[in-house]
XYZ file of C-alpha atoms in Angstrom:
723
model
C 0.000 0.000 0.000
C 1.126 3.510 -0.786
C -0.607 5.559 1.920
C -3.491 5.625 4.385
C -5.863 6.311 1.481
C -4.893 2.907 0.071
C -5.728 1.300 3.405
C -9.106 3.037 3.485
C -9.794 1.945 -0.098
C -9.148 -1.729 0.691
C -11.102 -1.443 3.905
C -14.070 0.188 2.209
C -14.127 -2.351 -0.606
C -14.093 -5.357 1.731
C -16.720 -3.855 4.046
C -19.222 -4.015 1.208
C -18.739 -7.789 0.855
C -21.491 -10.138 2.007
C -20.697 -12.036 5.182
C -18.078 -9.563 6.419
C -18.807 -8.178 9.880
C -15.838 -5.953 10.587
C -12.710 -4.881 8.683
C -9.646 -2.947 9.812
C -6.694 -2.289 7.499
C -3.681 -0.992 9.405
C -1.419 0.910 7.008
C 1.824 1.116 9.095
C 1.989 -2.662 9.539
C 0.255 -3.514 6.216
C -2.075 -5.827 8.129
C -5.702 -6.755 7.488
C -7.865 -7.713 10.475
C -11.224 -9.101 9.383
C -14.107 -10.966 10.972
C -17.060 -12.622 9.271
C -18.371 -15.925 7.989
C -15.797 -18.596 7.043
C -16.787 -18.395 3.372
C -16.372 -14.612 3.258
C -13.013 -14.534 5.065
C -11.163 -17.133 3.001
C -7.801 -15.807 1.851
C -8.502 -16.792 -1.762
C -11.788 -14.866 -1.767
C -10.321 -11.768 -0.122
C -7.180 -11.780 -2.279
C -9.274 -11.766 -5.472
C -11.258 -8.722 -4.353
C -8.134 -6.883 -3.285
C -6.406 -7.742 -6.560
C -9.165 -5.962 -8.527
C -8.064 -2.745 -6.817
C -4.413 -3.299 -7.790
C -3.133 -4.608 -4.452
C -1.836 -7.996 -3.328
C -3.056 -9.853 -0.224
C -1.081 -12.748 1.284
C -0.782 -14.585 4.567
C 0.892 -12.712 7.400
C 4.478 -12.292 6.249
C 7.537 -13.142 8.360
C 9.364 -10.207 9.886
C 12.291 -10.706 7.498
C 9.993 -10.448 4.474
C 8.433 -7.282 5.886
C 11.909 -5.737 6.151
C 12.649 -6.656 2.541
C 9.340 -5.180 1.357
C 9.899 -1.885 3.163
C 13.492 -1.677 1.960
C 12.219 -2.046 -1.594
C 9.620 0.666 -0.981
C 12.315 2.951 0.457
C 14.514 2.503 -2.638
C 11.470 3.077 -4.841
C 10.680 6.368 -3.097
C 14.303 7.493 -2.855
C 14.812 7.134 -6.610
C 11.718 9.191 -7.364
C 12.643 11.804 -4.786
C 16.110 12.170 -6.318
C 14.612 12.662 -9.792
C 12.011 15.077 -8.416
C 14.594 17.119 -6.498
C 17.114 17.263 -9.357
C 14.746 18.360 -12.118
C 12.385 20.228 -9.796
C 15.221 22.477 -8.657
C 15.676 23.797 -12.214
C 11.922 24.160 -12.688
C 11.676 26.262 -9.521
C 14.706 28.367 -10.522
C 13.170 29.159 -13.907
C 9.829 30.060 -12.308
C 11.488 32.328 -9.752
C 13.259 34.233 -12.521
C 9.917 34.794 -14.265
C 8.017 35.753 -11.065
C 10.778 38.177 -10.023
C 10.859 39.854 -13.460
C 14.603 39.230 -13.530
C 14.689 38.534 -17.283
C 15.396 41.255 -19.903
C 12.307 40.849 -22.141
C 9.183 38.805 -22.840
C 10.888 36.643 -25.464
C 13.442 35.445 -22.958
C 10.667 34.876 -20.402
C 8.839 32.744 -22.952
C 11.940 30.617 -23.543
C 12.529 30.217 -19.786
C 8.858 29.236 -19.334
C 9.294 26.436 -21.912
C 12.510 25.386 -20.122
C 10.579 25.293 -16.826
C 8.012 22.988 -18.413
C 10.699 20.750 -19.929
C 12.414 20.248 -16.581
C 9.074 19.489 -14.908
C 8.337 16.565 -17.256
C 10.561 13.969 -15.466
C 9.020 15.013 -12.160
C 5.442 14.812 -13.429
C 5.828 11.710 -15.604
C 8.128 9.675 -13.322
C 8.373 10.969 -9.749
C 4.620 11.528 -9.429
C 3.531 8.102 -10.752
C 2.866 6.599 -7.272
C 0.346 9.361 -6.534
C -1.526 8.773 -9.784
C -1.613 5.018 -9.246
C -2.892 5.361 -5.675
C -5.425 7.959 -6.769
C -6.785 5.654 -9.475
C -7.040 2.709 -7.088
C -8.897 4.716 -4.465
C -11.299 5.963 -7.144
C -11.996 2.356 -8.171
C -12.787 1.574 -4.542
C -15.093 4.613 -4.379
C -12.962 6.022 -1.552
C -11.028 8.914 -3.145
C -8.278 10.212 -0.888
C -5.635 12.910 -0.904
C -3.801 11.215 -3.779
C -6.736 12.021 -6.061
C -6.539 15.645 -4.990
C -2.774 15.770 -5.510
C -3.024 14.090 -8.921
C -5.669 16.539 -10.106
C -3.633 19.459 -8.779
C -0.549 18.265 -10.664
C -2.403 17.572 -13.925
C -4.348 20.796 -13.604
C -1.200 22.876 -13.129
C 0.483 21.212 -16.123
C -2.540 21.537 -18.452
C -3.183 25.164 -17.545
C 0.541 25.924 -18.025
C 0.574 24.239 -21.449
C -2.501 26.229 -22.465
C -0.868 29.460 -21.366
C 2.321 28.639 -23.237
C 0.294 27.866 -26.359
C -1.293 31.310 -26.109
C 2.109 32.976 -25.680
C 1.928 33.677 -21.928
C 4.942 32.991 -19.700
C 2.963 32.941 -16.407
C 3.106 29.155 -16.049
C 2.467 26.967 -13.026
C 4.836 24.032 -13.542
C 6.475 24.901 -10.222
C 3.139 24.250 -8.455
C 3.042 20.678 -9.803
C 6.694 20.070 -8.935
C 6.354 21.430 -5.416
C 3.338 19.237 -4.626
C 5.115 16.065 -5.806
C 8.496 16.684 -4.146
C 7.125 17.772 -0.763
C 4.736 14.826 -0.570
C 7.467 12.385 -1.645
C 9.591 13.577 1.267
C 6.704 12.951 3.642
C 6.041 9.465 2.255
C 9.715 8.488 2.477
C 9.940 9.568 6.122
C 6.751 7.652 6.827
C 8.149 4.483 5.220
C 11.389 4.740 7.206
C 9.360 5.071 10.420
C 7.392 1.937 9.510
C 10.670 0.120 8.852
C 11.989 1.156 12.240
C 8.832 -0.109 13.930
C 9.648 -3.670 12.818
C 12.744 -3.666 15.032
C 10.541 -4.367 18.037
C 9.595 -7.662 16.390
C 13.251 -8.342 15.539
C 14.065 -8.206 19.230
C 11.515 -10.969 19.885
C 13.043 -13.134 17.175
C 15.951 -15.210 18.439
C 18.871 -15.717 16.045
C 18.922 -19.031 14.199
C 22.131 -20.146 15.889
C 23.560 -23.646 15.771
C 22.810 -25.734 18.850
C 24.131 -29.064 20.033
C 21.701 -31.924 19.208
C 22.027 -35.636 20.019
C 21.721 -37.604 16.780
C 22.899 -41.113 15.894
C 24.602 -41.480 19.275
C 26.657 -38.325 18.718
C 26.342 -34.633 19.596
C 26.245 -32.549 16.411
C 25.695 -28.828 15.724
C 22.375 -28.164 13.956
C 20.592 -24.855 13.125
C 17.810 -24.159 15.618
C 15.080 -24.075 12.971
C 15.913 -27.673 11.962
C 15.378 -29.049 15.464
C 12.019 -30.768 15.974
C 10.035 -31.598 19.091
C 11.297 -34.709 20.863
C 14.983 -34.155 20.079
C 17.560 -33.794 22.858
C 19.716 -30.662 22.931
C 22.603 -29.628 25.146
C 22.755 -26.255 26.901
C 26.193 -24.797 27.565
C 26.816 -22.650 30.682
C 25.543 -19.121 30.065
C 23.834 -20.117 26.807
C 20.566 -18.527 25.678
C 17.828 -21.168 25.458
C 16.706 -21.241 21.804
C 13.771 -23.683 22.039
C 11.062 -24.658 24.511
C 11.712 -27.924 26.324
C 11.929 -29.942 29.550
C 15.126 -30.406 31.555
C 16.653 -33.834 32.065
C 18.642 -32.609 35.074
C 18.280 -29.762 37.593
C 19.903 -26.393 36.988
C 19.790 -22.637 37.542
C 17.920 -20.625 34.891
C 17.476 -16.858 34.588
C 13.822 -16.373 33.554
C 13.715 -12.591 34.020
C 13.308 -11.983 30.285
C 9.952 -13.798 30.230
C 8.631 -13.617 33.797
C 10.188 -10.490 35.309
C 11.280 -12.411 38.399
C 14.096 -10.603 40.164
C 15.950 -13.827 41.024
C 17.036 -16.739 38.835
C 15.156 -19.978 39.552
C 16.414 -23.467 40.251
C 14.596 -25.835 37.893
C 14.169 -29.502 38.762
C 14.240 -32.455 36.406
C 11.180 -32.484 34.143
C 10.379 -28.778 34.526
C 9.657 -26.805 31.352
C 11.986 -24.052 30.179
C 11.051 -21.518 27.484
C 13.117 -19.997 24.703
C 14.553 -16.622 25.658
C 15.693 -17.721 29.140
C 19.388 -18.213 29.962
C 21.024 -21.258 31.544
C 23.299 -20.224 34.431
C 24.753 -23.543 35.537
C 28.452 -24.380 35.640
C 28.213 -27.617 33.615
C 26.343 -28.510 30.379
C 22.694 -29.511 30.756
C 20.497 -31.684 28.514
C 16.969 -30.644 27.530
C 14.283 -32.426 25.519
C 12.640 -30.109 22.975
C 8.870 -29.639 23.286
C 8.378 -26.868 20.683
C 10.517 -25.938 17.689
C 10.955 -22.620 15.911
C 7.564 -21.150 14.994
C 5.698 -22.889 17.801
C 7.590 -21.574 20.821
C 6.040 -19.382 23.464
C 8.236 -16.550 22.213
C 6.786 -16.975 18.706
C 3.266 -16.726 20.115
C 4.250 -13.534 21.945
C 5.548 -12.131 18.653
C 2.262 -12.925 16.888
C 0.255 -11.323 19.690
C 2.436 -8.234 19.523
C 1.747 -7.893 15.794
C -1.973 -8.108 16.478
C -1.720 -5.403 19.131
C 0.233 -3.179 16.725
C -2.376 -3.674 14.003
C -5.259 -2.471 16.146
C -6.370 1.097 15.525
C -6.691 3.485 18.421
C -9.373 6.138 18.722
C -7.109 8.840 17.285
C -6.355 6.704 14.241
C -10.035 5.978 13.679
C -10.821 9.690 13.980
C -8.067 10.515 11.466
C -9.457 7.904 9.067
C -12.959 9.371 9.283
C -11.547 12.854 8.716
C -9.596 11.723 5.649
C -12.658 9.902 4.301
C -14.655 13.116 3.805
C -11.986 15.816 3.488
C -10.652 14.773 0.072
C -14.059 14.326 -1.616
C -15.205 17.675 -0.207
C -12.153 19.483 -1.598
C -12.613 17.720 -4.932
C -16.274 18.736 -5.157
C -15.415 22.362 -4.349
C -12.781 22.427 -7.090
C -15.151 20.881 -9.646
C -17.946 23.313 -8.742
C -15.630 26.283 -9.167
C -15.259 25.704 -12.933
C -18.980 25.866 -13.960
C -19.685 28.540 -11.354
C -17.003 30.803 -12.804
C -18.317 30.189 -16.322
C -21.876 31.056 -15.234
C -20.652 34.426 -13.989
C -19.140 35.199 -17.363
C -15.549 34.276 -16.612
C -13.510 33.041 -19.563
C -12.369 29.432 -19.869
C -8.772 30.284 -19.039
C -9.607 32.158 -15.856
C -12.157 29.502 -14.863
C -9.510 26.786 -15.121
C -7.067 28.894 -13.138
C -9.685 29.374 -10.416
C -10.334 25.619 -10.232
C -6.597 25.007 -10.029
C -6.318 27.587 -7.252
C -9.024 25.757 -5.294
C -7.113 22.469 -5.624
C -3.873 24.094 -4.473
C -5.563 25.969 -1.634
C -7.355 22.795 -0.526
C -4.108 20.795 -0.334
C -3.598 20.411 3.434
C 0.037 21.458 3.654
C -0.524 23.516 6.793
C -2.663 20.768 8.297
C 0.088 18.297 7.482
C 2.699 20.487 9.165
C 0.587 21.429 12.195
C 1.107 18.265 14.210
C 4.541 17.069 12.969
C 6.236 20.410 13.639
C 4.840 20.586 17.153
C 5.889 16.956 17.674
C 9.394 17.796 16.489
C 9.652 20.736 18.883
C 8.270 18.618 21.721
C 10.779 15.894 20.897
C 13.571 18.427 21.182
C 12.320 19.493 24.593
C 12.142 15.859 25.677
C 15.704 15.257 24.518
C 16.882 18.197 26.619
C 15.308 16.439 29.594
C 17.057 13.152 28.852
C 14.199 11.411 27.016
C 14.659 10.008 23.511
C 11.397 9.789 21.553
C 11.414 7.002 18.978
C 7.936 8.002 17.819
C 7.304 11.776 18.048
C 3.648 11.179 17.141
C 3.243 9.544 20.553
C 3.312 12.993 22.165
C -0.289 13.527 21.118
C -1.389 10.375 22.918
C 0.839 11.060 25.941
C -1.025 14.307 26.538
C -4.236 12.313 27.057
C -2.856 9.493 29.219
C -5.119 8.508 32.118
C -3.404 5.375 33.470
C 0.283 4.708 34.126
C 1.429 1.109 34.679
C 4.958 0.380 35.871
C 7.009 -2.800 35.823
C 8.860 -3.651 39.031
C 12.229 -5.308 38.544
C 14.670 -3.099 36.666
C 12.145 -0.279 36.273
C 11.113 0.740 39.776
C 14.019 -1.154 41.322
C 17.740 -1.300 40.690
C 17.524 -4.959 39.635
C 20.146 -6.058 42.197
C 19.454 -7.439 45.669
C 21.146 -5.911 48.681
C 21.082 -6.611 52.409
C 18.129 -4.743 53.851
C 18.546 -5.881 57.468
C 20.492 -8.434 59.496
C 20.448 -9.778 63.057
C 22.800 -12.075 64.963
C 22.800 -14.073 68.170
C 23.699 -12.229 71.304
C 27.373 -11.544 71.817
C 28.417 -11.813 68.150
C 29.730 -8.637 66.548
C 29.264 -7.526 62.937
C 32.896 -8.106 62.048
C 32.697 -11.782 63.019
C 29.442 -12.267 61.114
C 30.842 -10.769 57.938
C 34.102 -12.702 58.202
C 32.297 -16.043 58.426
C 29.676 -15.058 55.858
C 32.376 -14.186 53.333
C 33.848 -17.667 53.648
C 30.423 -19.341 53.528
C 29.342 -17.750 50.229
C 32.703 -17.955 48.450
C 32.342 -19.729 45.100
C 28.523 -19.854 45.171
C 26.605 -19.157 41.937
C 23.407 -18.170 43.712
C 22.485 -14.493 43.069
C 21.671 -13.938 46.744
C 25.136 -15.244 47.597
C 26.589 -12.546 45.345
C 24.671 -9.885 47.292
C 25.822 -11.340 50.612
C 29.426 -11.478 49.379
C 29.231 -7.813 48.375
C 27.933 -6.872 51.856
C 30.576 -8.899 53.681
C 33.434 -7.715 51.458
C 32.598 -4.078 52.210
C 33.424 -4.741 55.855
C 36.509 -6.793 55.080
C 37.925 -3.977 52.940
C 37.634 -1.719 55.949
C 39.275 -4.351 58.239
C 41.669 -6.442 56.113
C 43.038 -9.616 57.662
C 46.314 -11.351 57.030
C 44.824 -14.865 57.183
C 41.118 -14.745 56.227
C 38.927 -17.817 56.591
C 38.641 -19.980 53.477
C 36.402 -22.915 52.686
C 38.151 -26.155 51.773
C 35.082 -28.356 51.325
C 31.583 -27.507 50.055
C 28.412 -29.630 50.178
C 25.649 -27.842 48.274
C 21.910 -28.486 47.854
C 20.950 -26.341 44.816
C 18.228 -23.849 45.583
C 18.226 -24.622 49.316
C 21.623 -24.095 50.952
C 25.216 -25.237 51.458
C 27.571 -26.544 54.165
C 31.215 -25.481 54.017
C 34.269 -26.466 56.018
C 36.805 -23.725 56.732
C 40.562 -24.123 56.754
C 40.312 -23.862 60.550
C 38.197 -27.038 60.598
C 34.975 -25.236 61.533
C 31.737 -26.082 59.636
C 29.288 -23.358 58.538
C 25.735 -23.867 57.252
C 24.056 -21.293 55.004
C 20.559 -21.464 53.503
C 16.828 -21.061 54.016
C 15.141 -21.553 57.396
C 13.431 -24.759 56.280
C 16.679 -26.239 55.045
C 18.543 -25.388 58.242
C 15.763 -27.032 60.236
C 16.155 -30.199 58.171
C 19.875 -30.087 58.987
C 18.921 -30.453 62.673
C 19.862 -26.845 63.486
C 17.629 -25.295 66.129
C 16.387 -21.823 65.257
C 15.617 -19.525 68.217
C 12.625 -17.193 68.272
C 14.725 -14.176 67.328
C 16.020 -15.921 64.173
C 13.053 -14.609 62.123
C 11.412 -11.196 62.003
C 7.747 -11.358 60.826
C 7.880 -7.711 59.780
C 10.426 -8.635 57.096
C 8.575 -11.652 55.691
C 8.454 -9.970 52.241
C 12.243 -10.105 51.876
C 14.429 -12.994 50.733
C 15.696 -14.638 53.920
C 19.079 -16.369 54.317
C 20.331 -17.870 57.609
C 23.886 -18.643 58.711
C 24.830 -21.151 61.411
C 28.140 -22.286 62.903
C 28.987 -25.211 65.151
C 27.391 -23.393 68.090
C 24.025 -23.120 66.257
C 22.179 -20.259 64.621
C 24.538 -17.344 64.022
C 22.722 -14.712 61.919
C 19.786 -14.001 59.601
C 20.028 -11.759 56.558
C 17.095 -10.111 54.767
C 17.639 -9.104 51.156
C 15.453 -7.085 48.792
C 15.629 -5.375 45.434
C 15.783 -1.709 46.432
C 13.682 0.989 44.659
C 15.421 3.479 42.385
C 16.137 6.830 43.957
C 13.318 8.820 42.325
C 10.623 6.095 42.398
C 8.703 7.417 45.418
C 8.645 11.140 44.422
C 7.752 10.249 40.822
C 4.815 8.061 41.864
C 3.680 10.762 44.298
C 3.630 13.382 41.514
C 1.742 11.069 39.168
C -0.913 10.358 41.810
C -1.177 14.051 42.690
C -1.726 14.854 39.006
C -4.754 12.558 38.865
C -3.300 9.581 37.007
C -4.294 6.012 37.828
C -0.973 4.406 38.790
C -0.399 0.643 39.031
C 2.576 -1.677 39.400
C 2.360 -4.912 37.381
C 5.064 -7.495 37.989
C 5.891 -11.148 37.491
C 7.640 -11.208 40.874
C 6.180 -12.772 44.034
C 3.448 -11.035 46.029
C 5.504 -10.215 49.136
C 8.247 -8.377 47.259
C 5.717 -6.483 45.139
C 3.619 -5.405 48.142
C 6.690 -4.227 50.053
C 7.930 -2.157 47.137
C 4.456 -0.654 46.737
C 4.583 0.540 50.332
C 8.057 1.994 49.823
C 7.032 4.097 46.832
C 3.557 5.098 48.022
C 1.249 2.766 46.090
C -1.827 1.218 47.664
C -1.844 -2.573 47.991
C -4.739 -2.910 45.540
C -2.658 -1.078 42.903
C 0.146 -3.677 43.070
C -0.296 -6.779 40.907
C 2.128 -9.681 41.374
C 2.947 -12.982 39.633
C 1.584 -11.874 36.255
C 2.713 -13.586 33.049
C 3.483 -11.445 29.974
C 0.046 -12.277 28.548
C -1.688 -11.459 31.846
C 0.193 -8.161 32.055
C -1.156 -7.114 28.660
C -4.729 -8.120 29.540
C -4.591 -6.273 32.855
C -3.156 -3.200 31.140
C -6.068 -3.108 28.701
C -8.494 -3.152 31.637
C -7.105 0.155 32.974
C -8.540 3.529 32.033
C -7.458 4.395 28.488
C -5.263 5.847 27.086
C -2.626 3.848 28.947
C 1.117 4.251 29.450
C 3.389 1.319 30.302
C 6.984 1.493 31.529
C 8.965 -1.739 31.334
C 12.502 -2.960 30.741
C 12.461 -6.684 29.934
C 11.577 -9.121 27.200
C 8.501 -10.057 29.225
C 7.339 -6.432 28.908
C 7.339 -6.206 25.105
C 3.754 -7.445 24.830
C 2.562 -4.828 27.328
C 4.580 -2.113 25.584
C 2.709 -2.990 22.382
C -0.685 -3.307 24.083
C -0.374 0.098 25.786
C -1.195 3.269 23.898
C 2.364 4.432 24.659
C 5.324 2.417 25.935
C 8.456 3.768 27.645
C 11.706 1.888 28.288
C 13.989 2.907 31.206
C 17.737 3.391 30.877
C 18.645 -0.222 31.718
C 16.033 -1.758 29.393
C 16.732 -4.781 27.230
C 17.001 -4.444 23.462
C 13.527 -5.951 23.034
C 11.961 -3.367 25.351
C 13.837 -0.458 23.736
C 12.726 -1.438 20.257
C 9.120 -1.953 21.325
C 8.807 1.345 23.206
C 7.852 4.749 21.824
C 10.337 6.506 24.119
C 13.439 5.675 26.110
C 14.714 7.326 29.278
C 18.373 8.305 28.963
C 18.867 8.961 32.679
C 18.508 6.549 35.646
C 15.162 6.230 37.407
C 11.599 6.940 36.308
C 11.476 10.702 36.850
C 11.628 11.159 33.085
C 8.115 9.726 32.819
C 6.702 12.668 34.780
C 8.696 15.155 32.676
C 7.574 13.559 29.419
C 3.902 13.685 30.371
C 4.288 17.368 31.211
C 6.015 18.140 27.903
C 3.345 16.179 26.019
C 0.487 18.246 27.461
C 2.176 21.499 26.491
C 2.939 20.118 23.030
C -0.684 19.117 22.514
C -1.811 22.680 23.216
C 0.523 23.858 20.447
C -0.900 21.162 18.145
C -4.462 22.312 18.779
C -3.506 25.936 18.111
C -1.751 24.952 14.881
C -4.751 22.976 13.697
C -6.978 25.962 14.447
C -4.701 28.292 12.441
C -4.572 25.905 9.488
C -8.358 25.349 9.564
C -8.901 29.099 9.676
C -6.576 29.489 6.679
C -8.447 26.880 4.629
C -11.809 28.419 5.482
C -10.778 31.966 4.558
C -8.824 30.892 1.484
C -11.642 28.775 0.058
C -14.122 31.546 0.765
C -11.897 34.068 -0.992
C -11.415 31.799 -4.000
C -15.187 31.394 -4.270
C -15.774 35.148 -4.738
C -12.725 36.269 -6.691
C -10.001 34.956 -8.951
C -6.745 34.059 -7.186
C -3.766 33.036 -9.321
C -2.215 29.676 -8.379
C 0.954 31.559 -7.412
C -1.010 33.501 -4.799
C -2.536 30.227 -3.618
C 0.958 28.781 -3.252
C 2.068 31.862 -1.292
C -1.009 31.551 0.903
C -0.056 27.949 1.579
C 3.460 29.117 2.469
C 2.052 31.789 4.794
C -0.143 29.268 6.599
C 2.790 26.890 6.900
C 4.919 29.728 8.286
C 2.286 30.510 10.927
C 2.238 26.977 12.277
C 6.045 26.822 12.074
C 6.472 29.955 14.205
C 3.894 28.743 16.690
C 5.693 25.424 16.999
C 8.954 27.334 17.498
C 7.489 28.767 20.718
C 7.570 25.255 22.107
C 11.189 24.763 21.071
C 12.199 28.088 22.642
C 10.266 27.577 25.885
C 12.139 26.693 29.041
C 11.495 23.130 30.273
C 10.175 24.287 33.647
C 7.439 26.260 31.893
C 5.754 23.055 30.737
C 2.237 22.371 31.926
C 1.925 20.477 35.204
C -1.852 20.210 35.341
C -3.665 16.928 35.707
C -5.030 15.147 32.643
C -8.499 16.137 31.549
C-alpha cells in the first residue's frame, strides 16, 4: 500500500462484501484484520477482491519479508525523490526568474517558461507516478483520498501551463506541480522509514537461528535451531541462551527474568519446562528435551500477539481515518464546482480553469500536514533536553491524554540487584565476626543472593583487612536450598533457608526470624554453636521512584505496578514508593500483564525494561523503556529514558500536554486558513501563485507557533492533571 488512502480503499471495498462483519486495514503494519463468515473470510476470496483494486493480499508475512518489502519501498521512493529534487530544482529556478521579473524581455521569459516545463516533465511523468496510481485505485474503490486531490492538482497545473504557453503567456504553473510532488514524496519516504523502524521491536523478539548441540545417531552434532524438531535432545552450555522450549533432564539454575520479570534466577528440577529466551546459568552442560521448535515456541506466540496489538487502531487513528474519508471528496467537489460557477458568472475558460486550479492548491492540506509534525518535532527536542529520547514523536499527542500509568517492578522501579536490607545475629556476636564467616560461607557460590551477601561482607573486610582470612576447603551444596562449608580452621558453617537449616537439625531460636520482614528474601547462617545470623535481602527501589509516583498520583493519574515477581516483594515495594496494595499486581505472566493493562482507564502508558514487557509495551497506547532496558523493550517502546530512574516519565507527560496545546492551536490556524482561502477563491479569482504563497504563509504561521515550544524553558511546561 502507498498511503493511508490505500488502506481506506481496501477497507471500504471489503466492508461491502457479504458475510463480512468488521474490517480494519492498518497501514503502518500492512495488516488486514477481518471478521465474518468462514466463506467470506477465506484468503482466496479476499485476495481476489483486493487484486481488482491493484493490491496484493497474502498470509501474514515473516518479519524478514516485511523488512525486505519496506526496503524495496524505500529505494522506490528514494529514486523518485532524487529525480524530483534534481529536475524540480531547475523548474523552480526558472519560475522564480519569471516571477521576479529578472529577465530582460518577454521573449526570454517565454523561452525560460518552456525550459521550466521541460524540466518538470521527469518530475510529473516519473516521480509523481505513485500518486496517480494510488489515486486511481482509491477511485476504483469509491474512496477517493488525498492522492486524487494531488493528482488533479498536478495535472491541472500542467494543463493550464501548457494552455498558457500555447497562447504565448509565460505565467506558467509548472512549479506548483513540482512542489506538490516533491514535498509529498519527502513525507512518504519519512513515513516508510518510520514503519521500517517499527519492525525492530519484532526483531528483538526473534531469536537468532544459531547452531545448537543436538544428540543424533549417538553423537552430539551442531544443527541450526530451525531444523530441530520436538522430541529431540539438545545440550545447553553454561551461560547459553535457550533457543527452544523444552523440559530439563537434570536440575539447573535458569534466569527467567526476560519472560517472567522475576528478580531472582530460579532453580529448575528435572522435568520442569523451560522456554526460549531464558538463559542457563549452571556451571556444567545440561540436557533438555525439545517440546516446541521454531515457529511454535512461546516466544513466537508472543511475537504474533504483539503484531496483532500493533495492528489495532486506536481512537485517534479511527478519527483521522474518518476525517480523511470526507476531506478529500469535499475538496474535490469544491474544485469541480468552481469551474462551472465561474463560467456562469461570465468568466472566460482560461480564468475559470485557473480558479479551479487555485481551489485544488488551496485545498491541499500542507498547513494541516505540518501542524502536528512540527509541534511533535519541537516537543521531541524538549524531551531530549530532559534526557528522554522519543522514537515516535507522534506519541506525544497520545501522551497528553494518558489517564493510566502502569509500571514494571524489577529493573524499572528497582535497581535490579538485591542488597542486604537488614540483618540480626545471636547475642554476643559482633558484625565483624558475622561478615568474616559469611564471606567464607558464600565464596564460590553461583546463587544471586550469595553474590549480594558477598558484596555486603566484602565491604566490611575492605575496611578491616586480615592477614589470614577464613577460606572454605570443602563444600556440600543443595541447589536452591543451601550449602555446608568447612573452613581451613576445621569449623563447619551452614548457610541457607530456614526450612533447610531445620532439616539439617539446626535449632532456630525465636529471634532468628522477624515477621515484619517476611516480604524479603531470607538467608540464615549457622556455625557449630548453632544459629549465628539471619540476613534479609530485597531489590531496592530506584532513587526517584517514590517522588515520581507521588507526583503522578497528585496529578490525577491512575498508577499501578504490574510485575511477574512474588506477592511479598511487590507489596513491600508498593509501600516503599507510596502505592496502595490494591494497585500492586504480582505474579503476572506477559500475557496477563497485557490483559490487565487493557483493563485500565485508556489511554494507557506502560513502563517496562524486559523481554517479558514487550507485549505490554505494544498493548499500551504508549510504551516507555527505562535506561537499563533490554534491546527488546527499547525497540518496542515509543520513548526511552536516557537517565537513571523513572522521573523522566513525569517530565515527558508534562512536555506532552504542552505540546498538545501547540498542536491544537496549529490545527486551528490551518483550519482558519483553509476556510478563509476557500471563501476568498469562491468570490474572486486568485492566481495559483497567490494560492501557493497563501499555503506558504499558513505553513509559516504553524512553524512559528511550533517554534514557541522549542524556545520555551522546560520548567514552563504544563503540570496540570489530565483532563
